[in-house]
Coordinates of N, CA, C and O in Angstrom, one line a residue:
X399 N -33.6 0.5 -9.0 CA -33.3 1.0 -7.7 C -32.2 0.2 -7.1 O -31.3 0.8 -6.5
X400 N -32.2 -1.1 -7.2 CA -31.2 -1.9 -6.6 C -29.8 -1.7 -7.3 O -28.8 -1.7 -6.6
X401 N -29.9 -1.4 -8.6 CA -28.6 -1.1 -9.3 C -28.0 0.1 -8.8 O -26.8 0.2 -8.7
X402 N -28.8 1.1 -8.6 CA -28.3 2.4 -8.1 C -27.7 2.3 -6.7 O -26.6 2.8 -6.4
X403 N -28.4 1.5 -5.8 CA -27.8 1.3 -4.5 C -26.5 0.5 -4.6 O -25.6 0.8 -3.8
X404 N -26.4 -0.5 -5.5 CA -25.2 -1.2 -5.6 C -24.1 -0.3 -6.1 O -22.9 -0.4 -5.6
X405 N -24.4 0.6 -7.0 CA -23.3 1.5 -7.5 C -22.9 2.4 -6.4 O -21.7 2.7 -6.3
X406 N -23.8 3.0 -5.6 CA -23.5 3.9 -4.5 C -22.6 3.1 -3.5 O -21.7 3.7 -2.9
X407 N -23.0 1.9 -3.2 CA -22.2 1.1 -2.3 C -20.8 0.9 -2.8 O -19.8 1.1 -2.0
X408 N -20.6 0.5 -4.0 CA -19.3 0.3 -4.6 C -18.5 1.6 -4.6 O -17.3 1.6 -4.4
X409 N -19.1 2.7 -4.9 CA -18.5 4.0 -4.9 C -18.0 4.3 -3.5 O -16.9 4.8 -3.3
X410 N -18.8 4.0 -2.5 CA -18.4 4.3 -1.1 C -17.2 3.4 -0.7 O -16.3 3.9 0.0
X411 N -17.2 2.1 -1.2 CA -16.0 1.2 -0.9 C -14.8 1.8 -1.6 O -13.7 1.8 -1.0
X412 N -14.9 2.2 -2.8 CA -13.7 2.7 -3.5 C -13.2 4.0 -2.9 O -12.0 4.1 -2.7
X413 N -14.0 4.9 -2.5 CA -13.6 6.1 -1.8 C -12.9 5.8 -0.4 O -11.9 6.3 -0.1
X414 N -13.5 4.8 0.3 CA -12.9 4.3 1.5 C -11.5 3.8 1.3 O -10.5 4.1 2.1
X415 N -11.3 3.0 0.3 CA -10.0 2.4 0.0 C -9.0 3.5 -0.4 O -7.9 3.5 0.0
X416 N -9.5 4.4 -1.2 CA -8.6 5.6 -1.6 C -8.2 6.3 -0.4 O -7.0 6.8 -0.2
X417 N -9.1 6.6 0.6 CA -8.8 7.3 1.8 C -7.8 6.5 2.6 O -6.9 7.2 3.2
X418 N -7.9 5.2 2.7 CA -7.0 4.4 3.5 C -5.6 4.5 2.8 O -4.6 4.7 3.5
X419 N -5.5 4.4 1.5 CA -4.2 4.5 0.8 C -3.6 5.9 1.1 O -2.4 6.0 1.4
X420 N -4.4 6.9 0.9 CA -3.9 8.3 1.1 C -3.3 8.4 2.5 O -2.2 9.0 2.7
X421 N -4.0 7.9 3.6 CA -3.6 8.0 4.9 C -2.3 7.2 5.2 O -1.4 7.7 5.9
X422 N -2.1 6.0 4.6 CA -0.9 5.2 4.7 C 0.3 6.0 4.1 O 1.3 6.1 4.7
X423 N 0.1 6.6 2.9 CA 1.2 7.4 2.3 C 1.5 8.6 3.2 O 2.7 8.9 3.4
X424 N 0.5 9.2 3.7 CA 0.8 10.4 4.6 C 1.5 10.0 5.9 O 2.4 10.7 6.3
X425 N 1.1 8.9 6.5 CA 1.8 8.4 7.7 C 3.3 8.1 7.4 O 4.1 8.2 8.3
X426 N 3.6 7.7 6.2 CA 4.9 7.3 5.8 C 5.7 8.6 5.3 O 6.9 8.4 4.9
X427 N 5.1 9.7 5.4 CA 5.8 11.0 5.0 C 5.8 11.3 3.6 O 6.6 12.1 3.1
X428 N 5.0 10.6 2.8 CA 4.9 10.8 1.4 C 3.6 11.6 1.1 O 2.7 11.6 1.9
X429 N 3.5 12.3 -0.1 CA 2.3 13.0 -0.4 C 1.1 12.0 -0.5 O 1.2 11.1 -1.3
X430 N 0.0 12.3 0.2 CA -1.2 11.4 0.1 C -1.8 11.4 -1.3 O -2.2 10.3 -1.8
X431 N -1.8 12.5 -2.0 CA -2.3 12.5 -3.4 C -1.6 11.6 -4.3 O -2.1 11.2 -5.3
X432 N -0.3 11.3 -4.0 CA 0.5 10.4 -4.8 C -0.1 9.0 -4.9 O 0.2 8.3 -5.8
X433 N -0.9 8.6 -3.9 CA -1.5 7.3 -3.9 C -2.5 7.2 -5.1 O -2.9 6.0 -5.4
X434 N -3.0 8.3 -5.6 CA -4.0 8.3 -6.6 C -3.4 8.3 -8.1 O -4.1 8.1 -9.0
X435 N -2.1 8.6 -8.2 CA -1.5 8.8 -9.5 C -0.8 7.5 -10.0 O 0.1 7.0 -9.3
X436 N -1.3 6.9 -11.1 CA -0.7 5.7 -11.6 C 0.9 5.9 -11.8 O 1.3 6.9 -12.2
X437 N 1.6 4.8 -11.6 CA 3.0 4.7 -11.7 C 3.7 5.5 -10.6 O 4.6 4.9 -9.9
X438 N 3.4 6.7 -10.4 CA 4.0 7.5 -9.3 C 3.6 6.8 -7.9 O 4.5 6.8 -7.0
X439 N 2.4 6.3 -7.8 CA 2.1 5.6 -6.6 C 3.0 4.4 -6.3 O 3.3 4.0 -5.2
X440 N 3.4 3.7 -7.4 CA 4.3 2.6 -7.3 C 5.7 3.0 -6.8 O 6.3 2.4 -6.0
X441 N 6.1 4.2 -7.4 CA 7.4 4.7 -7.0 C 7.4 5.1 -5.5 O 8.3 4.8 -4.7
X442 N 6.3 5.7 -5.0 CA 6.2 6.0 -3.6 C 6.1 4.8 -2.7 O 6.6 4.8 -1.6
X443 N 5.4 3.8 -3.2 CA 5.3 2.5 -2.5 C 6.7 1.9 -2.3 O 7.0 1.4 -1.2
X444 N 7.5 1.9 -3.3 CA 8.9 1.4 -3.2 C 9.7 2.3 -2.2 O 10.5 1.7 -1.4
X445 N 9.5 3.6 -2.2 CA 10.1 4.4 -1.2 C 9.7 4.1 0.2 O 10.5 4.1 1.1
X446 N 8.4 3.9 0.4 CA 7.9 3.6 1.7 C 8.4 2.3 2.2 O 8.8 2.1 3.4
X447 N 8.6 1.3 1.3 CA 9.2 0.0 1.7 C 10.7 0.1 1.8 O 11.3 -0.9 2.2
X448 N 11.3 1.2 1.5 CA 12.8 1.4 1.6 C 13.5 0.5 0.7 O 14.6 0.0 1.1
X449 N 13.0 0.2 -0.4 CA 13.7 -0.5 -1.5 C 14.4 0.4 -2.5 O 13.9 1.6 -2.6
X450 N 15.4 0.0 -3.2 CA 16.0 0.8 -4.2 C 15.0 1.2 -5.3 O 14.1 0.5 -5.6
X451 N 15.3 2.4 -5.9 CA 14.4 2.9 -6.9 C 14.2 2.0 -8.1 O 13.1 2.0 -8.7
X452 N 15.2 1.1 -8.4 CA 15.0 0.2 -9.6 C 14.0 -0.8 -9.3 O 13.6 -1.5 -10.3
X453 N 13.5 -1.0 -8.1 CA 12.4 -1.9 -7.8 C 11.1 -1.6 -8.6 O 10.3 -2.4 -8.8
X454 N 11.0 -0.3 -9.0 CA 9.8 0.1 -9.7 C 9.8 -0.7 -11.0 O 8.7 -1.0 -11.5
X455 N 10.9 -1.0 -11.6 CA 11.0 -1.8 -12.8 C 10.5 -3.2 -12.6 O 9.7 -3.8 -13.4
X456 N 10.8 -3.8 -11.4 CA 10.4 -5.1 -11.1 C 8.8 -5.1 -10.9 O 8.2 -6.1 -11.3
X457 N 8.3 -4.1 -10.4 CA 6.8 -4.0 -10.2 C 6.1 -3.9 -11.5 O 4.9 -4.2 -11.6
X458 N 6.8 -3.4 -12.6 CA 6.1 -3.3 -13.9 C 6.3 -4.5 -14.8 O 5.7 -4.5 -15.9
X459 N 7.1 -5.5 -14.4 CA 7.3 -6.7 -15.2 C 6.3 -7.8 -14.8 O 6.2 -8.1 -13.6
X460 N 5.5 -8.2 -15.8 CA 4.5 -9.3 -15.4 C 5.1 -10.5 -14.8 O 6.3 -10.9 -15.1
X461 N 4.5 -11.1 -13.9 CA 4.9 -12.3 -13.1 C 5.9 -11.9 -12.0 O 5.7 -12.2 -10.9
X462 N 7.0 -11.2 -12.4 CA 7.9 -10.8 -11.5 C 7.3 -9.8 -10.5 O 7.6 -9.8 -9.3
X463 N 6.3 -9.0 -11.0 CA 5.6 -8.0 -10.1 C 4.9 -8.7 -9.0 O 4.8 -8.1 -7.9
X464 N 4.4 -9.9 -9.1 CA 3.7 -10.6 -8.0 C 4.7 -10.8 -6.9 O 4.4 -10.6 -5.7
X465 N 5.9 -11.3 -7.2 CA 6.9 -11.6 -6.1 C 7.3 -10.2 -5.5 O 7.4 -10.1 -4.3
X466 N 7.6 -9.2 -6.4 CA 8.0 -7.9 -5.9 C 7.0 -7.3 -5.0 O 7.3 -6.8 -3.9
X467 N 5.7 -7.4 -5.4 CA 4.7 -6.8 -4.5 C 4.5 -7.5 -3.2 O 4.2 -6.9 -2.2
X468 N 4.7 -8.8 -3.2 CA 4.6 -9.6 -2.0 C 5.7 -9.1 -1.0 O 5.5 -8.8 0.2
X469 N 6.9 -9.0 -1.5 CA 8.1 -8.5 -0.7 C 7.8 -7.1 -0.2 O 8.1 -6.8 0.9
X470 N 7.3 -6.2 -1.1 CA 7.0 -4.8 -0.7 C 6.0 -4.8 0.4 O 6.1 -4.0 1.3
X471 N 5.0 -5.7 0.3 CA 3.9 -5.7 1.3 C 4.5 -6.1 2.7 O 4.2 -5.5 3.7
X472 N 5.4 -7.1 2.7 CA 6.0 -7.5 3.9 C 6.9 -6.4 4.5 O 6.9 -6.2 5.7
X473 N 7.6 -5.7 3.6 CA 8.5 -4.6 4.1 C 7.6 -3.5 4.6 O 8.0 -2.9 5.7
X474 N 6.5 -3.1 4.0 CA 5.6 -2.1 4.5 C 5.1 -2.5 5.9 O 5.0 -1.6 6.8
X475 N 4.6 -3.7 6.0 CA 4.1 -4.2 7.3 C 5.2 -4.0 8.4 O 4.9 -3.5 9.5
X476 N 6.4 -4.4 8.1 CA 7.5 -4.3 9.0 C 7.8 -2.8 9.4 O 8.0 -2.5 10.6
X477 N 7.7 -1.9 8.4 CA 8.0 -0.5 8.7 C 6.9 0.1 9.5 O 7.1 1.2 10.2
X478 N 5.7 -0.5 9.5 CA 4.6 0.0 10.4 C 4.5 -0.8 11.7 O 3.6 -0.7 12.4
X479 N 5.6 -1.6 12.0 CA 5.6 -2.3 13.2 C 4.7 -3.5 13.3 O 4.3 -4.0 14.3
X480 N 4.3 -4.1 12.1 CA 3.5 -5.2 12.1 C 4.3 -6.4 11.6 O 5.3 -6.3 11.0
X481 N 3.8 -7.6 11.9 CA 4.5 -8.8 11.6 C 4.1 -9.5 10.3 O 3.3 -8.9 9.5
X482 N 4.6 -10.7 10.1 CA 4.3 -11.5 8.9 C 2.8 -11.8 8.8 O 2.3 -11.8 7.7
X483 N 2.2 -12.1 9.9 CA 0.7 -12.4 9.8 C -0.1 -11.3 9.3 O -1.0 -11.4 8.6
X484 N 0.3 -10.1 9.8 CA -0.4 -8.9 9.3 C -0.2 -8.7 7.8 O -1.1 -8.3 7.1
X485 N 1.1 -8.9 7.4 CA 1.4 -8.8 6.0 C 0.6 -9.7 5.1 O 0.1 -9.4 4.1
X486 N 0.4 -11.0 5.6 CA -0.4 -11.9 4.9 C -1.9 -11.4 4.8 O -2.6 -11.6 3.8
X487 N -2.3 -10.8 5.9 CA -3.7 -10.2 5.9 C -3.8 -9.1 4.9 O -4.8 -8.9 4.2
X488 N -2.7 -8.3 4.8 CA -2.7 -7.2 3.8 C -2.7 -7.8 2.3 O -3.3 -7.2 1.4
X489 N -2.2 -9.0 2.2 CA -2.2 -9.6 0.8 C -3.5 -10.2 0.5 O -4.0 -10.0 -0.6
X490 N -4.1 -10.9 1.4 CA -5.3 -11.7 1.2 C -6.6 -11.0 1.6 O -7.7 -11.3 1.0
X491 N -6.6 -10.1 2.5 CA -7.8 -9.4 3.0 C -7.4 -7.9 3.0 O -7.6 -7.2 4.0
X492 N -6.9 -7.4 1.9 CA -6.4 -6.0 1.9 C -7.5 -5.0 2.2 O -7.2 -4.0 2.8
X493 N -8.8 -5.2 1.8 CA -9.8 -4.3 2.1 C -10.1 -4.2 3.6 O -10.8 -3.2 4.1
X494 N -9.6 -5.1 4.4 CA -9.7 -5.0 5.9 C -8.4 -4.5 6.5 O -8.4 -3.6 7.3
X495 N -7.3 -5.1 6.1 CA -6.0 -4.8 6.8 C -5.4 -3.4 6.4 O -4.7 -2.8 7.2
X496 N -5.6 -3.0 5.2 CA -5.1 -1.6 4.8 C -5.8 -0.5 5.6 O -5.1 0.4 6.1
X497 N -7.1 -0.6 5.7 CA -7.7 0.5 6.6 C -7.3 0.3 8.1 O -7.1 1.4 8.8
X498 N -7.0 -0.9 8.6 CA -6.5 -1.0 9.9 C -5.2 -0.3 10.1 O -4.9 0.4 11.0
X499 N -4.3 -0.5 9.1 CA -3.0 0.1 9.1 C -3.1 1.6 9.0 O -2.5 2.4 9.6
X500 N -4.1 2.1 8.1 CA -4.2 3.5 7.9 C -4.8 4.2 9.1 O -4.3 5.3 9.5
X501 N -5.9 3.7 9.6 CA -6.6 4.5 10.6 C -6.3 4.0 12.0 O -6.9 4.5 13.0
X502 N -5.5 3.0 12.2 CA -5.1 2.5 13.5 C -4.0 3.3 14.1 O -3.6 4.3 13.6
X503 N -3.4 2.8 15.1 CA -2.3 3.5 15.8 C -0.9 3.2 15.3 O 0.1 3.6 15.9
X504 N -0.8 2.5 14.2 CA 0.5 2.1 13.6 C 1.3 3.4 13.2 O 0.8 4.3 12.6
X505 N 2.6 3.4 13.6 CA 3.5 4.5 13.3 C 4.5 4.0 12.3 O 5.0 2.8 12.4
X506 N 4.9 4.8 11.4 CA 5.9 4.4 10.4 C 7.3 4.6 10.9 O 7.6 5.6 11.5
X507 N 8.1 3.6 10.7 CA 9.5 3.6 11.2 C 10.4 3.6 9.9 O 10.3 2.6 9.1
X508 N 11.1 4.6 9.6 CA 11.8 4.8 8.4 C 13.2 4.0 8.3 O 13.9 4.1 7.3
X509 N 13.5 3.3 9.3 CA 14.8 2.6 9.3 C 14.7 1.5 8.3 O 13.7 0.8 8.2
X510 N 15.8 1.3 7.5 CA 15.8 0.2 6.5 C 15.6 -1.2 7.1 O 16.0 -1.5 8.2
X511 N 14.9 -2.0 6.3 CA 14.7 -3.4 6.7 C 16.0 -4.2 6.5 O 16.6 -4.1 5.4
X512 N 16.3 -5.0 7.5 CA 17.5 -5.8 7.3 C 17.3 -6.9 6.3 O 16.2 -7.5 6.3
X513 N 18.3 -7.2 5.4 CA 18.1 -8.2 4.4 C 18.1 -9.6 4.9 O 18.5 -9.9 5.9

């Protein structure tokens, strides 16, 4: 019985995280279903962060992808009007900060991030 409850709880958490990702993609003007498709979701993430398309290659290279994903996370936070502290929260407490970004009042600003 406890195993079944644990599985149902984990399923609920996964569905909640998928819903948050879907909502973030939709807020950014991208198809929400794209957040569920492997590789394509990375392409959309690069578009949301307003980085060049070749950044998808960086995201696919081991070790380099860690740095690239950190930069993309900071860019996404900036495009949603959030600061560096929120971006750090997205990195270290993503299960809390991504839903805040998704279901909160954050609006997506499509202007490119200054280098």
